[in-house]
CSV table of C-alpha atoms in Angstrom, one decimal:
chain,number,residue,atom,x,y,z
A,1,UNK,CA,72.1,46.6,16.0
A,2,UNK,CA,71.9,42.8,16.1
A,3,UNK,CA,70.8,40.4,13.4
A,4,UNK,CA,69.3,37.1,14.4
A,5,UNK,CA,70.2,34.0,12.5
A,6,UNK,CA,67.7,31.2,12.4
A,7,UNK,CA,68.2,27.7,13.9
A,8,UNK,CA,67.3,26.2,10.5
A,9,UNK,CA,70.3,28.0,8.8
A,10,UNK,CA,72.8,27.3,11.6
A,11,UNK,CA,71.8,23.7,12.0
A,12,UNK,CA,73.3,22.9,8.6
A,13,UNK,CA,76.7,24.3,9.5
A,14,UNK,CA,77.1,24.1,13.3
A,15,UNK,CA,79.5,21.4,14.7
A,16,UNK,CA,77.7,18.1,15.4
A,17,UNK,CA,75.9,18.0,18.7
A,18,UNK,CA,75.2,21.7,19.1
A,19,UNK,CA,71.9,23.5,19.3
A,20,UNK,CA,70.6,26.8,20.4
A,21,UNK,CA,70.0,28.6,23.6
A,22,UNK,CA,67.9,31.7,24.5
A,23,UNK,CA,68.9,35.1,25.7
A,24,UNK,CA,68.4,35.7,29.4
A,25,UNK,CA,64.9,36.6,30.6
A,26,UNK,CA,63.5,37.8,33.9
A,27,UNK,CA,61.6,34.9,35.4
A,28,UNK,CA,57.9,35.8,36.3
A,29,UNK,CA,56.3,34.3,39.4
A,30,UNK,CA,53.6,31.8,38.2
A,31,UNK,CA,55.1,28.3,37.7
A,32,UNK,CA,53.9,27.9,34.0
A,33,UNK,CA,55.4,31.3,32.9
A,34,UNK,CA,58.6,30.5,35.0
A,35,UNK,CA,59.1,27.3,33.0
A,36,UNK,CA,58.3,29.1,29.8
A,37,UNK,CA,61.0,31.8,30.5
A,38,UNK,CA,63.7,29.2,30.2
A,39,UNK,CA,62.6,28.0,26.7
A,40,UNK,CA,65.0,28.6,23.9
A,41,UNK,CA,64.3,30.6,20.7
A,42,UNK,CA,65.1,29.6,17.2
A,43,UNK,CA,67.7,32.3,16.6
A,44,UNK,CA,71.2,33.4,17.6
A,45,UNK,CA,72.2,37.1,17.6
A,46,UNK,CA,74.9,38.4,15.3
A,47,UNK,CA,75.9,42.1,15.2
A,48,UNK,CA,75.1,44.0,12.0
A,49,UNK,CA,78.7,45.0,11.9
A,50,UNK,CA,79.7,41.4,11.6
A,51,UNK,CA,76.8,39.5,10.1
A,52,UNK,CA,76.8,35.7,9.9
A,53,UNK,CA,78.1,33.9,6.9
A,54,UNK,CA,78.9,30.2,6.6
A,55,UNK,CA,82.3,31.0,5.0
A,56,UNK,CA,83.3,33.4,7.8
A,57,UNK,CA,82.3,30.8,10.4
A,58,UNK,CA,84.2,28.0,8.7
A,59,UNK,CA,87.3,30.3,8.6
A,60,UNK,CA,86.7,31.1,12.3
A,61,UNK,CA,86.6,27.4,13.1
A,62,UNK,CA,89.9,26.7,11.3
A,63,UNK,CA,91.5,29.5,13.2
A,64,UNK,CA,90.1,28.4,16.5
A,65,UNK,CA,91.6,24.9,16.3
A,66,UNK,CA,95.0,25.9,14.7
A,67,UNK,CA,98.1,25.9,16.9
A,68,UNK,CA,99.6,28.3,14.4
A,69,UNK,CA,98.1,31.1,16.4
A,70,UNK,CA,100.6,30.4,19.2
A,71,UNK,CA,104.3,31.3,19.0
A,72,UNK,CA,105.4,27.7,19.7
A,73,UNK,CA,102.8,26.3,17.4
A,74,UNK,CA,101.6,24.0,20.2
A,75,UNK,CA,98.5,25.9,21.6
A,76,UNK,CA,95.3,27.0,20.1
A,77,UNK,CA,92.1,28.6,21.2
A,78,UNK,CA,90.8,25.1,21.6
A,79,UNK,CA,93.6,24.3,24.1
A,80,UNK,CA,91.6,26.2,26.8
A,81,UNK,CA,88.1,25.8,25.2
A,82,UNK,CA,87.8,22.1,24.4
A,83,UNK,CA,84.5,20.9,22.9
A,84,UNK,CA,84.7,17.6,24.9
A,85,UNK,CA,84.9,19.6,28.2
A,86,UNK,CA,81.9,21.7,27.3
A,87,UNK,CA,84.2,24.4,25.8
A,88,UNK,CA,86.2,24.9,28.9
A,89,UNK,CA,89.4,23.0,30.1
A,90,UNK,CA,88.6,21.5,33.4
A,91,UNK,CA,91.5,23.3,35.1
A,92,UNK,CA,91.5,25.6,38.1
A,93,UNK,CA,93.5,28.1,36.1
A,94,UNK,CA,94.1,28.5,32.4
A,95,UNK,CA,97.5,27.4,31.1
A,96,UNK,CA,99.0,28.8,28.0
A,97,UNK,CA,102.6,29.0,26.7
A,98,UNK,CA,103.7,30.1,30.2
A,99,UNK,CA,103.6,27.0,32.4
A,100,UNK,CA,103.0,29.1,35.4
A,101,UNK,CA,99.4,29.6,34.2
A,102,UNK,CA,97.0,32.5,34.2
A,103,UNK,CA,95.4,34.0,37.3
A,104,UNK,CA,91.9,33.0,36.2
A,105,UNK,CA,90.2,29.9,34.8
A,106,UNK,CA,89.0,29.4,31.2
A,107,UNK,CA,85.3,30.3,31.0
A,108,UNK,CA,83.1,28.1,28.8
A,109,UNK,CA,82.1,29.4,25.4
A,110,UNK,CA,78.7,28.0,25.6
A,111,UNK,CA,76.1,30.6,24.7
A,112,UNK,CA,78.8,33.3,24.5
A,113,UNK,CA,76.7,35.0,21.8
A,114,UNK,CA,74.2,36.2,24.3
A,115,UNK,CA,76.5,38.0,26.8
A,116,UNK,CA,78.3,41.2,26.4
A,117,UNK,CA,80.6,42.6,27.8
A,118,UNK,CA,82.7,39.5,28.1
A,119,UNK,CA,85.5,38.1,30.4
A,120,UNK,CA,85.2,37.4,34.1
A,121,UNK,CA,85.7,41.1,34.8
A,122,UNK,CA,84.0,42.4,31.6
A,123,UNK,CA,87.0,43.9,30.0
A,124,UNK,CA,86.0,42.9,26.5
A,125,UNK,CA,83.1,44.9,25.0
A,126,UNK,CA,82.3,42.1,22.5
A,127,UNK,CA,83.5,38.9,21.0
A,128,UNK,CA,85.4,40.6,18.2
A,129,UNK,CA,87.6,42.4,20.9
A,130,UNK,CA,88.3,39.2,22.7
A,131,UNK,CA,90.5,37.3,20.1
A,132,UNK,CA,93.7,39.2,20.3
A,133,UNK,CA,93.7,39.3,24.1
A,134,UNK,CA,94.8,35.7,24.5
A,135,UNK,CA,96.7,35.8,21.2
A,136,UNK,CA,99.1,38.6,22.3
A,137,UNK,CA,99.3,37.6,25.9
A,138,UNK,CA,102.8,36.4,26.8
A,139,UNK,CA,101.1,34.1,29.3
A,140,UNK,CA,98.7,32.7,26.8
A,141,UNK,CA,99.4,32.2,23.1
A,142,UNK,CA,102.4,34.6,23.2
A,143,UNK,CA,102.1,35.7,19.5
A,144,UNK,CA,102.5,39.1,17.8
A,145,UNK,CA,100.1,40.5,15.3
A,146,UNK,CA,102.6,40.9,12.4
A,147,UNK,CA,103.9,37.4,12.9
A,148,UNK,CA,100.5,35.8,12.9
A,149,UNK,CA,99.4,37.6,9.8
A,150,UNK,CA,102.6,36.6,8.1
A,151,UNK,CA,102.2,33.0,9.1
A,152,UNK,CA,98.6,32.9,7.7
A,153,UNK,CA,99.5,34.9,4.5
A,154,UNK,CA,102.1,32.3,3.7
A,155,UNK,CA,99.6,29.5,3.5
A,156,UNK,CA,97.6,29.4,0.2
A,157,UNK,CA,94.8,27.5,1.9
A,158,UNK,CA,94.2,30.4,4.3
A,159,UNK,CA,94.4,33.0,1.6
A,160,UNK,CA,91.7,31.1,-0.3
A,161,UNK,CA,89.6,30.9,3.0
A,162,UNK,CA,89.9,34.6,3.6
A,163,UNK,CA,89.0,35.3,-0.1
A,164,UNK,CA,85.9,33.0,0.3
A,165,UNK,CA,84.8,34.8,3.5
A,166,UNK,CA,85.6,38.4,2.7
A,167,UNK,CA,85.9,38.7,-1.2
A,168,UNK,CA,89.6,39.0,-1.3
A,169,UNK,CA,92.7,37.3,0.3
A,170,UNK,CA,93.8,40.2,2.5
A,171,UNK,CA,94.5,38.9,6.0
A,172,UNK,CA,94.0,41.6,8.6
A,173,UNK,CA,93.4,41.7,12.3
A,174,UNK,CA,89.8,42.8,12.0
A,175,UNK,CA,89.1,39.9,9.7
A,176,UNK,CA,90.7,37.4,12.1
A,177,UNK,CA,88.6,38.9,14.9
A,178,UNK,CA,85.4,38.8,12.8
A,179,UNK,CA,85.9,35.2,11.8
A,180,UNK,CA,86.7,33.8,15.2
A,181,UNK,CA,83.8,35.8,16.7
A,182,UNK,CA,81.4,34.4,14.1
A,183,UNK,CA,82.4,30.8,14.8
A,184,UNK,CA,82.3,31.4,18.6
A,185,UNK,CA,78.8,32.8,18.4
A,186,UNK,CA,77.6,29.5,17.0
A,187,UNK,CA,78.8,27.6,20.1
A,188,UNK,CA,75.5,27.1,21.9
A,189,UNK,CA,74.0,24.8,24.5
A,190,UNK,CA,72.9,21.2,23.5
A,191,UNK,CA,69.5,20.0,24.5
A,192,UNK,CA,69.4,18.8,28.1
A,193,UNK,CA,66.8,16.8,30.0
A,194,UNK,CA,65.6,20.1,31.5
A,195,UNK,CA,64.8,21.4,28.0
A,196,UNK,CA,62.7,18.3,27.3
A,197,UNK,CA,60.9,18.8,30.5
A,198,UNK,CA,59.9,22.4,29.9
A,199,UNK,CA,58.7,21.4,26.5
A,200,UNK,CA,56.2,19.1,28.2
A,201,UNK,CA,57.9,15.7,28.7
A,202,UNK,CA,57.1,15.3,32.5
A,203,UNK,CA,59.2,12.2,32.7
A,204,UNK,CA,62.4,14.0,31.4
A,205,UNK,CA,63.6,14.9,34.9
A,206,UNK,CA,63.0,13.4,38.3
A,207,UNK,CA,60.7,14.6,41.0
A,208,UNK,CA,63.8,15.4,43.0
A,209,UNK,CA,65.1,17.7,40.2
A,210,UNK,CA,61.7,19.3,39.9
A,211,UNK,CA,61.8,20.2,43.6
A,212,UNK,CA,65.3,21.5,43.0
A,213,UNK,CA,63.9,23.7,40.2
A,214,UNK,CA,61.4,25.2,42.6
A,215,UNK,CA,64.2,25.9,45.1
A,216,UNK,CA,66.3,27.4,42.3
A,217,UNK,CA,63.6,29.9,41.6
A,218,UNK,CA,62.5,30.4,45.2
A,219,UNK,CA,64.2,29.9,48.5
A,220,UNK,CA,67.6,29.3,46.9
A,221,UNK,CA,67.6,32.8,45.1
A,222,UNK,CA,69.6,31.3,42.4
A,223,UNK,CA,67.4,32.7,39.5
A,224,UNK,CA,68.2,36.2,40.8
A,225,UNK,CA,71.3,36.1,38.6
A,226,UNK,CA,71.2,32.7,36.8
A,227,UNK,CA,67.9,33.5,35.0
A,228,UNK,CA,66.7,32.7,31.4
A,229,UNK,CA,67.5,29.9,29.1
A,230,UNK,CA,71.2,30.3,29.4
A,231,UNK,CA,71.0,30.5,33.2
A,232,UNK,CA,72.7,33.9,33.4
A,233,UNK,CA,71.6,37.5,33.3
A,234,UNK,CA,75.1,38.5,32.2
A,235,UNK,CA,75.6,40.6,35.3
A,236,UNK,CA,78.6,41.1,37.6
A,237,UNK,CA,78.2,40.2,41.2
A,238,UNK,CA,80.2,40.0,44.4
A,239,UNK,CA,79.1,36.7,45.9
A,240,UNK,CA,81.4,37.1,48.9
A,241,UNK,CA,84.4,35.0,48.0
A,242,UNK,CA,87.1,37.1,46.3
A,243,UNK,CA,89.7,38.7,48.5
A,244,UNK,CA,92.6,41.2,48.4
A,245,UNK,CA,93.5,42.7,45.0
A,246,UNK,CA,91.3,40.1,43.2
A,247,UNK,CA,88.6,42.8,42.7
A,248,UNK,CA,87.2,41.8,39.3
A,249,UNK,CA,85.0,44.4,37.7
A,250,UNK,CA,86.0,46.9,40.4
A,251,UNK,CA,89.3,47.3,38.5
A,252,UNK,CA,87.5,49.3,35.8
A,253,UNK,CA,85.2,51.1,38.2
A,254,UNK,CA,87.4,51.9,41.2
A,255,UNK,CA,84.8,54.3,42.7
A,256,UNK,CA,82.0,51.8,42.7
A,257,UNK,CA,81.3,50.2,46.0
A,258,UNK,CA,79.1,47.5,44.4
A,259,UNK,CA,81.5,46.4,41.7
A,260,UNK,CA,84.4,45.7,43.9
A,261,UNK,CA,85.0,41.9,43.9
A,262,UNK,CA,82.2,41.5,41.3
A,263,UNK,CA,82.7,38.9,38.6
A,264,UNK,CA,80.6,37.8,35.6
A,265,UNK,CA,77.6,35.5,36.3
A,266,UNK,CA,78.4,32.4,34.3
A,267,UNK,CA,76.0,30.2,32.4
A,268,UNK,CA,75.0,27.0,34.2
A,269,UNK,CA,74.6,25.1,31.0
A,270,UNK,CA,76.6,21.8,31.3
A,271,UNK,CA,77.6,23.0,34.8
A,272,UNK,CA,77.9,19.5,36.2
A,273,UNK,CA,80.5,18.8,33.5
A,274,UNK,CA,82.5,21.9,34.2
A,275,UNK,CA,84.3,21.6,37.5
A,276,UNK,CA,86.1,23.3,39.2
A,277,UNK,CA,84.0,26.4,39.8
A,278,UNK,CA,84.3,30.2,40.3
A,279,UNK,CA,86.5,32.6,38.3
A,280,UNK,CA,89.6,31.3,40.1
A,281,UNK,CA,88.7,27.6,40.1
A,282,UNK,CA,88.6,27.7,44.0
A,283,UNK,CA,85.5,25.6,44.5
A,284,UNK,CA,86.0,21.9,43.6
A,285,UNK,CA,82.4,20.5,43.4
A,286,UNK,CA,78.8,21.4,42.9
A,287,UNK,CA,78.1,20.4,46.5
A,288,UNK,CA,80.8,22.8,47.6
A,289,UNK,CA,79.2,25.5,45.5
A,290,UNK,CA,75.8,25.0,47.1
A,291,UNK,CA,77.4,25.1,50.6
A,292,UNK,CA,79.1,28.4,49.7
A,293,UNK,CA,75.9,30.0,48.7
A,294,UNK,CA,74.1,28.5,51.7
A,295,UNK,CA,76.5,30.2,54.1
A,296,UNK,CA,76.2,33.5,52.3
A,297,UNK,CA,79.9,34.6,51.7
A,298,UNK,CA,81.8,37.4,53.2
A,299,UNK,CA,79.5,40.3,54.4
A,300,UNK,CA,80.7,43.5,53.0
A,301,UNK,CA,79.2,46.6,51.1
A,302,UNK,CA,79.9,45.1,47.6
A,303,UNK,CA,78.2,41.7,48.3
A,304,UNK,CA,75.1,41.2,46.2
A,305,UNK,CA,71.9,41.7,48.3
A,306,UNK,CA,70.7,38.3,47.0
A,307,UNK,CA,73.7,36.6,48.7
A,308,UNK,CA,72.8,35.8,52.3
A,309,UNK,CA,72.5,32.6,54.4
A,310,UNK,CA,69.8,30.3,52.9
A,311,UNK,CA,69.3,27.7,55.7
A,312,UNK,CA,69.0,24.9,53.2
A,313,UNK,CA,68.4,21.4,54.6
A,314,UNK,CA,70.4,18.5,53.5
A,315,UNK,CA,67.5,17.3,51.3
A,316,UNK,CA,67.2,20.7,49.7
A,317,UNK,CA,70.8,20.7,48.8
A,318,UNK,CA,70.4,17.3,47.1
A,319,UNK,CA,67.4,18.6,45.3
A,320,UNK,CA,69.3,21.6,43.9
A,321,UNK,CA,72.1,19.4,42.8
A,322,UNK,CA,69.7,17.0,41.1
A,323,UNK,CA,68.3,19.9,39.2
A,324,UNK,CA,71.6,21.4,38.1
A,325,UNK,CA,72.5,18.0,36.7
A,326,UNK,CA,69.5,18.2,34.4
A,327,UNK,CA,71.2,21.1,32.6
A,328,UNK,CA,73.8,18.9,31.1
A,329,UNK,CA,73.2,18.2,27.5
A,330,UNK,CA,72.4,14.6,26.7
A,331,UNK,CA,75.6,14.2,24.7
A,332,UNK,CA,78.8,16.4,25.1
A,333,UNK,CA,79.3,18.8,22.3
A,334,UNK,CA,81.5,17.6,19.4
A,335,UNK,CA,83.5,19.6,17.1
A,336,UNK,CA,86.3,17.7,15.6
A,337,UNK,CA,89.4,19.5,14.5
A,338,UNK,CA,88.8,20.7,11.0
A,339,UNK,CA,91.2,20.1,8.1
A,340,UNK,CA,93.6,23.0,8.4
A,341,UNK,CA,94.9,24.6,5.2
A,342,UNK,CA,98.7,24.1,4.6
């Protein structure tokens, strides 16, 4: 069961510059209804097992920015999910305490409340189960659960924060997970020119971008997976790029022909600000992304049926790029490092 927290409530406590985004929706065919399907609601979903509270979100925010969560005390969740870089890190591959880096890039946390399971390969069933993955990973934050709990318990300010959020000062793994997940669910897309356009401001985006929107929902086949207000249906697709043992979702479903090489469909919110692209950072620019889809990728049994050569003209490619640029929020999200208890 999910509980939906209103925009009015969250607006008072979200980091400056953030607003809300919708859950994905299937785009109908007529133009007016297609535009309406991308409009955002006034609520964000929180599970009944971990309902929203301001105190829990504030605690999660402190933990998110605190390098105390890493063994060397030099890395935090925000090292890979920077607000100024649209909650990603701008790198082809994530880099934690191991300088060799991770095999995949850091996904943005924008609109993460709307998509479960999580991770490029979907290995996390929900946000609560994500936190200790990077915390315990030797390649990432390289911490142990007992040491983290001991560090936090030794700081009176954290004991007070846990008491405020949970009623007593006990610091446990589930409470750390719940606090981080509560804060992360509040990370939502800022208003972009596209949002003003679908609300009725016809001057908010150019004619070129409007043609790109038509292509996005038509000839380009983009909306087959990048649907709804967050521009993702949360599915896992083989787009014909991964090779070898980089099999994505297929790792958990080895008998599935369709899930081999399938990776999570990412949100396109702020996409122009979040290069490079793909799960492995292998595509440098949006122009390269469009060209990849235009060619159709590797033909194989697992490839999505919507991935096929598109025969886009040079002008149509420019129109699509113009549209994608309208999904960038007017101002980058801002969430300054909170005052950490010590």
